[in-house]
Amino acid sequence: MMASAALQHAMVELDGIALHTLRFGRERNDAVPLLCLHGVTGTGWLWHDVAQQLCHGRQVIVPELRGHGDSQWSRDAAYATDDHLRDLEGLLDALAIDRCDLAGLSWGALIGIRYAARHPHRIRKLAILDVEASFEQPVDAVPQRPESFPDLQAVCAFERAANPGAPEALLQLFAAGSVRPGENGTWVRKHDRFFLRRWPFRNDDVWAQLASLEMPLLLLHGADSFVRREVMERMAGLAGTSRFHEVAGAGHLLPLEAPHVVGAHLEEFFQA
């Protein structure tokens, strides 16, 4: 069993797309909320343990991107970063959040950078987790991964191989939250099949937006990630109020593999 602080599920309707959100802790007037964004093929459950650490004294809101988790899929495959950016704008307006802190992993970080550049007065601090500001690979260079699994044990085994450092309870929660029942007793990915073929963020280049940011930035890199440390260090060098840390023994999915370390870095950064 996994102990969990107060957790609410909510669906927010945004111009034809319903976004599922996980909300940890309770809303407080004396603390800005924290939003945490996941990456491609991820779900909000990736952030569970980190959100548990950070929700004491503030509310932590974890939306699931369109086409992912329990959020609605786009009928016309409108999955560009601009589409997610508009969703984030609509979500914050719908929740009447005038100002917040934001932490984004991978694609979620790119969305966060774009939002912060467009609405600098609405982001107090921004944490960027394990992503490069531009890409050399084309959008259709997607790593092969199974679409379905014979049982939940197979899902956990796949996630364990990809994320060897993840705590067992969190890994099981993330694995179970990433699939739904399919045909003939199988389990299928909750995300749109579109993402088995194309990753639209590979068209992104946010170097200019990143250089324009004036709010404090925290950049976290997984020491065992495919994301290049030297690129993230160069990203950190663009802003005078940025910090860079590398998380030892962790790969790309930092909140999954090193939740306590990531939570500690985020807590120190956002409370400073």
Short mmCIF file of C-alpha atoms in Angstrom, two decimals:
data_model
loop_
_atom_site.label_atom_id
_atom_site.label_comp_id
_atom_site.label_asym_id
_atom_site.label_seq_id
_atom_site.Cartn_x
_atom_site.Cartn_y
_atom_site.Cartn_z
CA MET A 1 0.00 0.00 0.00
CA MET A 2 1.15 3.54 -0.75
CA ALA A 3 0.30 6.32 1.68
CA SER A 4 -0.89 9.48 -0.01
CA ALA A 5 -1.79 12.95 1.17
CA ALA A 6 -5.03 14.60 0.06
CA LEU A 7 -5.50 13.91 -3.66
CA GLN A 8 -8.33 15.04 -5.92
CA HIS A 9 -9.12 14.21 -9.53
CA ALA A 10 -10.76 16.80 -11.76
CA MET A 11 -11.61 17.22 -15.43
CA VAL A 12 -11.30 20.69 -16.93
CA GLU A 13 -13.07 21.40 -20.25
CA LEU A 14 -10.99 23.57 -22.58
CA ASP A 15 -12.38 24.37 -26.02
CA GLY A 16 -13.37 20.82 -26.86
CA ILE A 17 -10.58 19.06 -24.96
CA ALA A 18 -11.07 17.73 -21.44
CA LEU A 19 -7.87 17.68 -19.39
CA HIS A 20 -7.53 15.38 -16.39
CA THR A 21 -5.70 16.88 -13.42
CA LEU A 22 -4.34 15.45 -10.20
CA ARG A 23 -4.38 17.90 -7.31
CA PHE A 24 -2.31 17.26 -4.21
CA GLY A 25 -2.71 19.14 -0.96
CA ARG A 26 -5.10 22.01 -0.40
CA GLU A 27 -5.42 25.42 -1.98
CA ARG A 28 -3.93 28.19 0.16
CA ASN A 29 -4.22 31.94 -0.26
CA ASP A 30 -0.73 32.56 1.16
CA ALA A 31 1.18 30.30 -1.28
CA VAL A 32 1.28 30.21 -5.05
CA PRO A 33 0.40 26.78 -6.47
CA LEU A 34 2.91 24.58 -8.24
CA LEU A 35 2.15 23.01 -11.62
CA CYS A 36 4.08 19.91 -12.74
CA LEU A 37 4.06 18.81 -16.39
CA HIS A 38 5.06 15.38 -17.70
CA GLY A 39 6.59 14.48 -21.06
CA VAL A 40 5.63 12.46 -24.14
CA THR A 41 3.88 9.11 -23.43
CA GLY A 42 3.90 9.96 -19.72
CA THR A 43 1.11 10.47 -17.20
CA GLY A 44 0.57 12.64 -14.17
CA TRP A 45 1.35 9.69 -11.87
CA LEU A 46 5.00 10.19 -12.73
CA TRP A 47 4.97 13.14 -10.32
CA HIS A 48 3.16 11.40 -7.43
CA ASP A 49 6.01 11.11 -4.93
CA VAL A 50 7.48 14.53 -5.72
CA ALA A 51 4.04 16.12 -5.38
CA GLN A 52 3.63 14.39 -2.01
CA GLN A 53 6.83 16.06 -0.81
CA LEU A 54 5.88 19.50 -2.05
CA CYS A 55 2.15 19.72 -1.26
CA HIS A 56 2.55 20.57 2.42
CA GLY A 57 1.91 24.29 2.55
CA ARG A 58 0.78 24.67 -1.07
CA GLN A 59 -1.32 22.94 -3.70
CA VAL A 60 0.43 20.93 -6.39
CA ILE A 61 -1.51 20.53 -9.64
CA VAL A 62 -0.47 17.89 -12.16
CA PRO A 63 -2.36 18.09 -15.47
CA GLU A 64 -2.14 15.28 -18.01
CA LEU A 65 -1.40 16.53 -21.51
CA ARG A 66 -4.01 16.10 -24.22
CA GLY A 67 -3.68 12.64 -25.74
CA HIS A 68 -2.16 11.26 -22.54
CA GLY A 69 -3.42 9.53 -19.41
CA ASP A 70 -7.07 10.24 -18.71
CA SER A 71 -7.13 13.47 -20.71
CA GLN A 72 -9.05 13.56 -23.96
CA TRP A 73 -7.41 12.73 -27.28
CA SER A 74 -7.43 15.20 -30.17
CA ARG A 75 -9.61 14.03 -33.07
CA ASP A 76 -7.35 15.73 -35.62
CA ALA A 77 -4.01 14.90 -33.94
CA ALA A 78 -3.47 18.51 -32.82
CA TYR A 79 -0.47 17.71 -30.64
CA ALA A 80 2.06 20.42 -31.45
CA THR A 81 3.67 22.24 -28.54
CA ASP A 82 1.51 25.23 -29.45
CA ASP A 83 -1.59 23.12 -28.80
CA HIS A 84 -0.32 22.14 -25.35
CA LEU A 85 0.64 25.76 -24.72
CA ARG A 86 -2.93 26.89 -25.42
CA ASP A 87 -4.19 24.15 -23.11
CA LEU A 88 -1.95 25.41 -20.33
CA GLU A 89 -3.13 28.98 -20.88
CA GLY A 90 -6.74 27.84 -20.75
CA LEU A 91 -6.18 25.64 -17.72
CA LEU A 92 -4.63 28.41 -15.61
CA ASP A 93 -7.41 30.78 -16.62
CA ALA A 94 -10.08 28.18 -15.83
CA LEU A 95 -8.54 27.56 -12.41
CA ALA A 96 -8.23 31.32 -11.76
CA ILE A 97 -4.49 30.99 -11.17
CA ASP A 98 -2.88 34.37 -11.76
CA ARG A 99 0.63 33.33 -10.73
CA CYS A 100 2.32 30.01 -10.03
CA ASP A 101 5.55 28.06 -9.97
CA LEU A 102 6.06 25.53 -12.73
CA ALA A 103 8.16 22.38 -13.10
CA GLY A 104 8.30 20.54 -16.42
CA LEU A 105 9.97 17.32 -17.48
CA SER A 106 11.08 16.86 -21.10
CA TRP A 107 8.21 18.01 -23.37
CA GLY A 108 6.56 19.48 -20.30
CA ALA A 109 9.64 21.66 -19.80
CA LEU A 110 9.44 22.92 -23.39
CA ILE A 111 5.80 23.82 -22.84
CA GLY A 112 6.77 25.56 -19.61
CA ILE A 113 9.53 27.58 -21.30
CA ARG A 114 7.13 28.69 -24.03
CA TYR A 115 4.49 29.67 -21.47
CA ALA A 116 6.96 31.55 -19.27
CA ALA A 117 8.27 33.49 -22.27
CA ARG A 118 4.76 34.47 -23.33
CA HIS A 119 3.45 35.18 -19.81
CA PRO A 120 6.49 36.09 -17.68
CA HIS A 121 4.36 37.87 -15.08
CA ARG A 122 2.43 34.64 -14.35
CA ILE A 123 5.41 32.36 -13.57
CA ARG A 124 7.30 33.09 -10.36
CA LYS A 125 9.95 30.37 -10.79
CA LEU A 126 10.53 27.71 -13.45
CA ALA A 127 12.20 24.30 -13.08
CA ILE A 128 13.41 22.60 -16.29
CA LEU A 129 13.99 18.85 -16.00
CA ASP A 130 16.09 16.88 -18.47
CA VAL A 131 15.47 18.34 -21.90
CA GLU A 132 17.43 20.03 -24.67
CA ALA A 133 16.26 23.32 -26.14
CA SER A 134 16.34 22.01 -29.73
CA PHE A 135 16.67 18.66 -31.48
CA GLU A 136 18.65 16.99 -34.23
CA GLN A 137 16.29 14.01 -34.64
CA PRO A 138 13.22 14.23 -36.92
CA VAL A 139 9.70 13.95 -35.52
CA ASP A 140 9.27 10.39 -36.81
CA ALA A 141 12.46 9.04 -35.18
CA VAL A 142 10.50 7.48 -32.32
CA PRO A 143 12.06 4.68 -30.27
CA GLN A 144 10.27 1.35 -30.62
CA ARG A 145 8.06 0.50 -27.66
CA PRO A 146 5.19 -1.94 -27.13
CA GLU A 147 1.65 -0.68 -27.55
CA SER A 148 0.12 -3.44 -25.42
CA PHE A 149 1.07 -5.94 -22.72
CA PRO A 150 -0.30 -9.36 -21.73
CA ASP A 151 -0.66 -8.37 -18.08
CA LEU A 152 0.26 -5.72 -15.53
CA GLN A 153 3.38 -7.64 -14.53
CA ALA A 154 4.68 -7.16 -18.07
CA VAL A 155 4.00 -3.42 -17.84
CA CYS A 156 5.99 -3.23 -14.61
CA ALA A 157 8.81 -5.28 -16.10
CA PHE A 158 9.04 -2.92 -19.08
CA GLU A 159 9.11 0.17 -16.85
CA ARG A 160 11.64 -1.43 -14.49
CA ALA A 161 14.01 -2.10 -17.40
CA ALA A 162 13.66 1.50 -18.57
CA ASN A 163 13.87 3.05 -15.09
CA PRO A 164 16.07 0.81 -12.94
CA GLY A 165 16.39 3.26 -10.06
CA ALA A 166 12.69 3.90 -9.47
CA PRO A 167 11.24 3.00 -6.04
CA GLU A 168 9.11 -0.14 -6.40
CA ALA A 169 5.83 1.32 -5.09
CA LEU A 170 6.07 4.38 -7.33
CA LEU A 171 7.05 2.25 -10.34
CA GLN A 172 3.98 0.05 -9.87
CA LEU A 173 1.73 3.10 -9.49
CA PHE A 174 3.16 4.71 -12.62
CA ALA A 175 2.94 1.47 -14.62
CA ALA A 176 -0.68 0.83 -13.64
CA GLY A 177 -1.61 4.45 -14.37
CA SER A 178 -0.12 4.31 -17.87
CA VAL A 179 -2.37 1.53 -19.24
CA ARG A 180 -6.04 0.58 -19.54
CA PRO A 181 -7.76 -2.75 -20.22
CA GLY A 182 -7.66 -3.82 -23.87
CA GLU A 183 -8.99 -6.76 -25.84
CA ASN A 184 -8.52 -10.38 -24.81
CA GLY A 185 -7.21 -9.52 -21.38
CA THR A 186 -4.39 -7.29 -22.62
CA TRP A 187 -3.40 -3.87 -21.30
CA VAL A 188 -2.84 -1.00 -23.74
CA ARG A 189 -1.14 2.35 -23.41
CA LYS A 190 -3.39 5.21 -22.34
CA HIS A 191 -1.76 7.65 -24.72
CA ASP A 192 -2.85 8.21 -28.32
CA ARG A 193 -1.27 5.75 -30.77
CA PHE A 194 -0.07 8.84 -32.65
CA PHE A 195 2.85 9.05 -30.22
CA LEU A 196 4.09 5.63 -31.27
CA ARG A 197 4.94 7.21 -34.64
CA ARG A 198 5.59 10.92 -34.12
CA TRP A 199 6.96 13.21 -31.43
CA PRO A 200 6.00 16.75 -32.53
CA PHE A 201 8.30 18.52 -30.06
CA ARG A 202 11.27 17.47 -32.19
CA ASN A 203 10.38 20.52 -34.31
CA ASP A 204 10.83 22.82 -31.32
CA ASP A 205 13.62 25.32 -30.80
CA VAL A 206 13.22 27.32 -27.58
CA TRP A 207 16.71 28.81 -27.28
CA ALA A 208 15.43 32.35 -27.92
CA GLN A 209 12.55 32.01 -25.48
CA LEU A 210 14.87 30.55 -22.85
CA ALA A 211 17.30 33.46 -23.24
CA SER A 212 14.46 35.93 -22.71
CA LEU A 213 13.42 34.56 -19.30
CA GLU A 214 14.18 36.71 -16.28
CA MET A 215 12.57 34.66 -13.49
CA PRO A 216 14.75 32.25 -11.47
CA LEU A 217 15.41 28.96 -13.26
CA LEU A 218 16.45 25.54 -11.99
CA LEU A 219 17.78 22.98 -14.47
CA LEU A 220 18.05 19.32 -13.41
CA HIS A 221 19.84 16.69 -15.49
CA GLY A 222 19.85 12.92 -15.07
CA ALA A 223 23.43 11.62 -15.02
CA ASP A 224 22.36 8.47 -16.89
CA SER A 225 20.05 10.24 -19.34
CA PHE A 226 20.40 10.46 -23.11
CA VAL A 227 19.95 14.21 -22.73
CA ARG A 228 23.39 15.81 -23.03
CA ARG A 229 24.77 17.48 -19.92
CA GLU A 230 26.76 20.01 -21.93
CA VAL A 231 23.59 21.21 -23.65
CA MET A 232 21.74 21.71 -20.38
CA GLU A 233 24.74 23.52 -18.91
CA ARG A 234 24.68 25.83 -21.93
CA MET A 235 20.96 26.38 -21.36
CA ALA A 236 21.64 27.29 -17.74
CA GLY A 237 24.31 29.74 -18.84
CA LEU A 238 21.79 31.84 -20.73
CA ALA A 239 20.21 33.21 -17.56
CA GLY A 240 21.96 34.94 -14.70
CA THR A 241 19.49 33.63 -12.10
CA SER A 242 19.69 29.94 -13.05
CA ARG A 243 20.96 26.93 -11.14
CA PHE A 244 22.13 23.61 -12.61
CA HIS A 245 22.30 20.27 -10.81
CA GLU A 246 22.97 16.76 -12.04
CA VAL A 247 21.14 13.89 -10.32
CA ALA A 248 23.43 10.88 -9.94
CA GLY A 249 22.12 7.41 -10.74
CA ALA A 250 19.02 8.66 -12.56
CA GLY A 251 17.98 8.59 -16.19
CA HIS A 252 15.54 10.72 -18.13
CA LEU A 253 12.42 10.28 -15.98
CA LEU A 254 13.86 12.07 -12.97
CA PRO A 255 10.68 12.31 -10.86
CA LEU A 256 10.22 8.55 -11.26
CA GLU A 257 13.79 7.39 -10.68
CA ALA A 258 14.89 9.90 -8.03
CA PRO A 259 11.74 11.39 -6.49
CA HIS A 260 13.26 12.25 -3.12
CA VAL A 261 16.34 13.94 -4.60
CA VAL A 262 14.28 15.81 -7.18
CA GLY A 263 11.77 16.80 -4.52
CA ALA A 264 14.54 18.14 -2.30
CA HIS A 265 16.01 20.23 -5.14
CA LEU A 266 12.59 21.60 -6.06
CA GLU A 267 11.65 22.34 -2.46
CA GLU A 268 14.87 24.28 -1.86
CA PHE A 269 14.50 26.17 -5.14
CA PHE A 270 10.85 27.13 -4.79
CA GLN A 271 11.15 28.09 -1.10
CA ALA A 272 14.25 30.24 -1.54
#
